[in-house]
Short mmCIF file of C-alpha atoms and ligand atoms in Angstrom, two decimals:
data_model
loop_
_atom_site.label_atom_id
_atom_site.label_comp_id
_atom_site.label_asym_id
_atom_site.label_seq_id
_atom_site.Cartn_x
_atom_site.Cartn_y
_atom_site.Cartn_z
CA UNK K 980 30.53 -14.89 -16.04
CA UNK K 981 28.61 -12.34 -14.03
CA UNK K 982 27.04 -10.82 -17.15
CA UNK K 983 25.79 -14.26 -18.22
CA UNK K 984 24.28 -14.84 -14.80
CA UNK K 985 22.60 -11.41 -14.81
CA UNK K 986 21.04 -12.01 -18.25
CA UNK K 987 19.66 -15.37 -17.22
CA UNK K 988 17.68 -13.83 -14.38
CA UNK K 989 15.81 -11.53 -16.82
CA UNK K 990 12.50 -12.99 -17.91
CA UNK K 991 9.91 -11.68 -20.36
CA UNK K 992 6.74 -11.36 -18.37
CA UNK K 993 3.72 -10.04 -20.30
CA UNK K 994 6.17 -8.31 -22.67
CA UNK K 995 8.25 -6.65 -19.93
CA UNK K 996 11.87 -7.45 -19.11
CA UNK K 997 11.78 -8.35 -15.46
CA UNK K 998 14.86 -9.36 -13.52
CA UNK K 999 13.40 -11.95 -11.23
CA UNK K 1000 16.38 -11.69 -8.91
CA UNK K 1001 15.71 -7.98 -8.34
CA UNK K 1002 12.01 -7.93 -7.65
CA UNK K 1003 11.25 -5.07 -5.24
CA UNK K 1004 10.43 -6.44 -1.82
CA UNK K 1005 7.84 -3.79 -1.00
CA UNK K 1006 5.67 -1.77 -3.38
CA UNK K 1007 3.38 0.97 -2.09
CA UNK K 1008 0.54 2.36 -4.18
CA UNK K 1009 -1.48 5.56 -3.96
CA UNK K 1010 -4.60 4.45 -5.83
CA UNK K 1011 -5.75 7.80 -7.19
CA UNK K 1012 -8.33 8.74 -9.81
CA UNK K 1013 -11.44 6.70 -9.05
CA UNK K 1014 -13.54 9.88 -9.13
CA UNK K 1015 -12.07 11.13 -12.41
CA UNK K 1016 -12.48 7.70 -13.98
CA UNK K 1017 -16.20 7.82 -13.11
CA UNK K 1018 -16.61 11.44 -14.18
CA UNK K 1019 -15.13 10.69 -17.60
CA UNK K 1020 -17.83 8.07 -18.03
CA UNK K 1021 -20.60 10.24 -16.55
CA UNK K 1022 -20.99 7.70 -13.76
CA UNK K 1023 -21.45 8.33 -10.03
CA UNK K 1024 -18.19 8.45 -8.02
CA UNK K 1025 -19.30 5.32 -6.14
CA UNK K 1026 -18.95 3.33 -9.35
CA UNK K 1027 -15.44 4.70 -9.74
CA UNK K 1028 -14.56 3.35 -6.30
CA UNK K 1029 -16.18 0.01 -7.15
CA UNK K 1030 -14.08 -0.21 -10.31
CA UNK K 1031 -11.12 0.74 -8.12
CA UNK K 1032 -11.72 -2.30 -5.94
CA UNK K 1033 -11.80 -4.51 -9.04
CA UNK K 1034 -8.39 -3.16 -10.07
CA UNK K 1035 -6.89 -4.24 -6.73
CA UNK K 1036 -7.53 -7.90 -7.59
CA UNK K 1037 -5.33 -7.93 -10.68
CA UNK K 1038 -2.52 -6.06 -8.96
CA UNK K 1039 -2.54 -8.46 -6.01
CA UNK K 1040 -2.46 -11.43 -8.38
CA UNK K 1041 0.51 -10.10 -10.33
CA UNK K 1042 2.34 -9.10 -7.14
CA UNK K 1043 1.85 -12.54 -5.70
CA UNK K 1044 2.87 -14.30 -8.92
CA UNK K 1045 6.16 -12.47 -9.29
CA UNK K 1046 7.16 -12.79 -5.66
CA UNK K 1047 6.67 -9.34 -4.19
CA UNK K 1048 6.68 -9.66 -0.40
CA UNK K 1049 4.70 -6.55 0.62
CA UNK K 1050 2.08 -4.52 -1.23
CA UNK K 1051 0.85 -1.42 0.62
CA UNK K 1052 -2.32 0.20 -0.71
CA UNK K 1053 -3.67 3.57 0.42
CA UNK K 1054 -7.38 2.85 0.80
CA UNK K 1055 -8.56 5.55 3.24
CA UNK K 1056 -6.52 8.48 4.51
CA UNK K 1057 -6.94 10.54 7.68
CA UNK K 1058 -7.96 13.37 5.32
CA UNK K 1059 -10.65 11.33 3.55
CA UNK K 1060 -13.05 12.04 6.47
CA UNK K 1061 -13.51 15.47 4.82
CA UNK K 1062 -15.44 13.81 1.97
CA UNK K 1063 -19.27 13.85 1.91
CA UNK K 1064 -20.75 11.34 4.38
CA UNK K 1065 -22.35 9.44 1.51
CA UNK K 1066 -18.98 8.81 -0.13
CA UNK K 1067 -17.41 7.78 3.18
CA UNK K 1068 -20.25 5.27 3.67
CA UNK K 1069 -19.71 3.93 0.15
CA UNK K 1070 -16.01 3.38 0.86
CA UNK K 1071 -16.81 1.59 4.14
CA UNK K 1072 -19.39 -0.61 2.39
CA UNK K 1073 -16.93 -1.45 -0.36
CA UNK K 1074 -14.30 -2.36 2.18
CA UNK K 1075 -16.65 -4.76 4.01
CA UNK K 1076 -17.83 -6.21 0.72
CA UNK K 1077 -14.26 -6.62 -0.52
CA UNK K 1078 -13.13 -8.41 2.61
CA UNK K 1079 -16.20 -10.68 2.76
CA UNK K 1080 -15.85 -11.60 -0.88
CA UNK K 1081 -12.10 -11.89 -1.29
CA UNK K 1082 -10.55 -13.02 1.96
CA UNK K 1083 -11.15 -16.76 1.52
CA UNK K 1084 -9.50 -16.69 -1.91
CA UNK K 1085 -6.61 -14.56 -0.62
CA UNK K 1086 -6.17 -16.99 2.26
CA UNK K 1087 -6.12 -19.92 -0.18
CA UNK K 1088 -3.34 -18.12 -2.04
CA UNK K 1089 -1.28 -17.73 1.14
CA UNK K 1090 -1.81 -13.93 1.23
CA UNK K 1091 -1.60 -12.19 4.60
CA UNK K 1092 -3.75 -9.14 5.30
CA UNK K 1093 -2.26 -6.43 7.47
CA UNK K 1094 -3.40 -2.87 8.13
CA UNK K 1095 -1.74 0.38 9.10
CA UNK K 1096 -3.59 3.39 10.45
CA UNK K 1097 -5.98 3.84 13.33
CA UNK K 1098 -9.01 1.70 12.50
CA UNK K 1099 -10.67 2.43 15.87
CA UNK K 1100 -12.44 5.39 14.24
CA UNK K 1101 -14.18 3.03 11.81
CA UNK K 1102 -17.70 1.65 12.41
CA UNK K 1103 -17.68 -1.54 14.48
CA UNK K 1104 -18.82 -3.81 11.64
CA UNK K 1105 -15.94 -2.58 9.49
CA UNK K 1106 -13.45 -3.12 12.33
CA UNK K 1107 -14.80 -6.64 12.90
CA UNK K 1108 -14.41 -7.57 9.26
CA UNK K 1109 -10.85 -6.20 9.17
CA UNK K 1110 -9.88 -8.06 12.33
CA UNK K 1111 -11.43 -11.30 11.04
CA UNK K 1112 -9.42 -11.03 7.80
CA UNK K 1113 -6.21 -10.33 9.71
CA UNK K 1114 -6.76 -13.23 12.11
CA UNK K 1115 -7.63 -15.70 9.36
CA UNK K 1116 -4.53 -14.89 7.33
CA UNK K 1117 -2.02 -14.08 10.08
CA UNK K 1118 0.07 -17.24 9.60
CA UNK K 1119 0.30 -17.00 5.81
CA UNK K 1120 3.78 -16.35 4.49
CA UNK K 1121 3.08 -15.32 0.90
CA UNK K 1122 2.37 -11.76 -0.23
CA UNK K 1123 1.46 -9.37 2.61
CA UNK K 1124 -1.26 -6.96 1.51
CA UNK K 1125 -0.91 -3.99 3.80
CA UNK K 1126 -4.06 -1.85 3.65
CA UNK K 1127 -3.72 1.73 4.88
CA UNK K 1128 -6.98 2.59 6.63
CA UNK K 1129 -7.58 5.90 8.39
CA UNK K 1130 -3.88 6.27 7.75
CA UNK K 1131 -1.82 9.45 7.55
CA UNK K 1132 1.96 9.62 7.77
CA UNK K 1133 1.80 12.57 10.15
CA UNK K 1134 -0.81 10.88 12.32
CA UNK K 1135 1.33 7.73 12.44
CA UNK K 1136 4.41 9.74 13.46
CA UNK K 1137 2.38 11.65 16.08
CA UNK K 1138 1.07 8.39 17.59
CA UNK K 1139 4.61 7.01 17.51
CA UNK K 1140 5.97 10.02 19.42
CA UNK K 1141 3.24 9.54 22.04
CA UNK K 1142 4.11 5.84 22.43
CA UNK K 1143 7.80 6.66 22.85
CA UNK K 1144 7.01 9.39 25.42
CA UNK K 1145 4.98 6.84 27.37
CA UNK K 1146 7.93 4.45 27.38
CA UNK K 1147 10.08 7.33 28.62
CA UNK K 1148 7.67 8.20 31.43
CA UNK K 1149 6.67 4.71 32.53
CA UNK K 1150 9.15 2.12 31.33
CA UNK K 1151 12.63 3.50 31.84
CA UNK K 1152 13.38 4.52 28.27
CA UNK K 1153 16.19 7.09 28.21
CA UNK K 1154 16.63 9.80 25.59
CA UNK K 1155 19.84 8.28 24.25
CA UNK K 1156 17.88 5.10 23.39
CA UNK K 1157 16.00 7.07 20.75
CA UNK K 1158 17.36 6.44 17.30
CA UNK K 1159 15.92 5.62 13.87
CA UNK K 1160 15.69 1.93 14.69
CA UNK K 1161 13.67 2.62 17.83
CA UNK K 1162 11.34 5.04 16.03
CA UNK K 1163 10.82 2.42 13.32
CA UNK K 1164 9.86 -0.12 15.96
CA UNK K 1165 6.97 2.06 17.15
CA UNK K 1166 5.53 2.87 13.72
CA UNK K 1167 2.43 1.04 12.47
CA UNK K 1168 4.69 -0.51 9.83
CA UNK K 1169 7.27 -1.75 12.35
CA UNK K 1170 7.34 -5.27 10.92
CA UNK K 1171 7.49 -4.18 7.27
CA UNK K 1172 10.59 -3.05 5.34
CA UNK K 1173 10.53 0.41 3.71
CA UNK K 1174 8.92 0.53 0.26
CA UNK K 1175 11.42 0.14 -2.57
CA UNK K 1176 8.96 1.61 -5.03
CA UNK K 1177 6.03 3.98 -4.58
CA UNK K 1178 3.49 4.20 -7.40
CA UNK K 1179 0.89 6.94 -7.77
CA UNK K 1180 -1.79 6.82 -10.44
CA UNK K 1181 -3.87 9.50 -12.15
CA UNK K 1182 -1.24 12.12 -12.88
CA UNK K 1183 -0.74 13.66 -9.43
CA UNK K 1184 2.83 14.11 -8.25
CA UNK K 1185 2.69 14.13 -4.47
CA UNK K 1186 2.84 11.82 -1.47
CA UNK K 1187 -0.42 12.99 0.15
CA UNK K 1188 0.74 11.98 3.62
CA UNK K 1189 1.44 8.35 2.67
CA UNK K 1190 4.30 6.54 4.43
CA UNK K 1191 6.26 9.78 5.01
CA UNK K 1192 8.92 8.23 7.22
CA UNK K 1193 9.17 4.99 5.27
CA UNK K 1194 9.48 6.53 1.78
CA UNK K 1195 12.69 8.45 2.57
CA UNK K 1196 14.57 6.48 -0.11
CA UNK K 1197 11.78 4.90 -2.12
CA UNK K 1198 11.85 5.22 -5.89
CA UNK K 1199 8.80 7.12 -7.13
CA UNK K 1200 6.84 6.16 -10.24
CA UNK K 1201 3.91 8.11 -11.61
CA UNK K 1202 1.39 7.34 -14.31
CA UNK K 1203 -1.50 9.24 -15.90
CA UNK K 1204 -3.63 6.07 -15.78
CA UNK K 1205 -6.60 6.35 -13.41
CA UNK K 1206 -6.57 3.68 -10.72
CA UNK K 1207 -9.56 1.65 -12.07
CA UNK K 1208 -7.66 1.21 -15.37
CA UNK K 1209 -4.44 0.17 -13.65
CA UNK K 1210 -3.58 -3.49 -14.24
CA UNK K 1211 -0.89 -6.01 -13.46
CA UNK K 1212 0.76 -4.94 -16.73
CA UNK K 1213 1.20 -1.38 -15.44
CA UNK K 1214 2.74 -2.83 -12.31
CA UNK K 1215 5.20 -4.79 -14.43
CA UNK K 1216 5.99 -1.63 -16.42
CA UNK K 1217 6.75 0.21 -13.16
CA UNK K 1218 8.97 -2.66 -12.00
CA UNK K 1219 10.83 -2.73 -15.32
CA UNK K 1220 11.51 1.03 -14.96
CA UNK K 1221 12.47 0.61 -11.31
CA UNK K 1222 15.01 -2.06 -12.20
CA UNK K 1223 16.79 0.36 -14.56
CA UNK K 1224 17.36 2.86 -11.76
CA UNK K 1225 20.44 3.08 -9.62
CA UNK K 1226 19.66 3.37 -5.93
CA UNK K 1227 22.42 5.00 -3.97
CA UNK K 1228 20.74 5.75 -0.63
CA UNK K 1229 22.83 8.91 -0.32
CA UNK K 1230 26.08 7.14 -1.15
CA UNK K 1231 27.97 7.31 -4.43
C1 FPP F 1592 -8.79 7.91 -4.89
O1 FPP F 1592 -9.74 8.23 -5.80
C2 FPP F 1592 -9.06 6.72 -4.16
C3 FPP F 1592 -9.42 6.65 -2.82
C4 FPP F 1592 -9.89 7.78 -2.02
C5 FPP F 1592 -9.31 5.45 -2.07
C6 FPP F 1592 -9.10 4.19 -2.82
C7 FPP F 1592 -10.20 3.29 -2.54
C8 FPP F 1592 -10.50 2.20 -3.25
C9 FPP F 1592 -9.71 1.71 -4.40
C10 FPP F 1592 -11.69 1.41 -2.88
C11 FPP F 1592 -11.74 0.88 -1.48
C12 FPP F 1592 -10.58 0.07 -1.09
C13 FPP F 1592 -10.59 -1.21 -0.64
C14 FPP F 1592 -9.32 -1.81 -0.15
C15 FPP F 1592 -11.78 -2.04 -0.64
P1 FPP F 1592 -10.36 9.67 -5.71
O2 FPP F 1592 -11.74 9.53 -5.20
O3 FPP F 1592 -9.50 10.58 -4.90
O4 FPP F 1592 -10.32 10.08 -7.22
P2 FPP F 1592 -10.31 11.57 -7.79
O5 FPP F 1592 -9.06 12.23 -7.28
O6 FPP F 1592 -10.29 11.34 -9.28
O7 FPP F 1592 -11.56 12.23 -7.32
#
């Protein structure tokens, strides 16, 4: 009986066998390879980033259609400030342009925009656009697109430790109150479950400071595809692979 039920929840979506009852709740993506994509085509890096923004659209659409609850995308890391000023400005411009162009449509599709990371270091116009997008979509209950901006896992943990110390000094928190649940509650991602699946594009096999605490038990999936070439189909391929894995969370 159980086997019959399990089979019936598997649907062919774009050629992939997807168990619609086991869709990961939260997928995190390290969108790598914009620069290499551009270089391969003898184009400026800026055009690689622009193509990278275009790729986000398709992935959001697929995520939303198949019922993923949270999609975290690593758009600007705390280490990205080391890039040439011109490239940083391009990324900021693209972010503003993306939000201005896409937010109404995302809102119509019940998507909620959230951010993690310390956006206070961003130019004011960028901050305003981010805050406007978050406010407009805050009551939506469809897919949550969680954009990591000036985000680093170590920076997030450092800020979290500071917040907890402040509670200890000023608000009567005692050391025995500190446990994983409490630490979670002070992270930028406090209202978001841990990623089930972390995807990294462009053939690099590292976390690069993304969601260090949260990815403790995430399944990792890597592809050689550069981010601008990544589509909803690749996402479905990753989900199909993910669904074949056995997650034990340290148990047996
Ligand atoms: C990696 O490519 C990508 C990034 C540094 C950030 C991703 C940014 C975008 C997709 C565009 C902006 C985002 C939004 C949400 C509007 P890379 O430059 O490291 O590529 P490389 O390793 O091949 O040089």
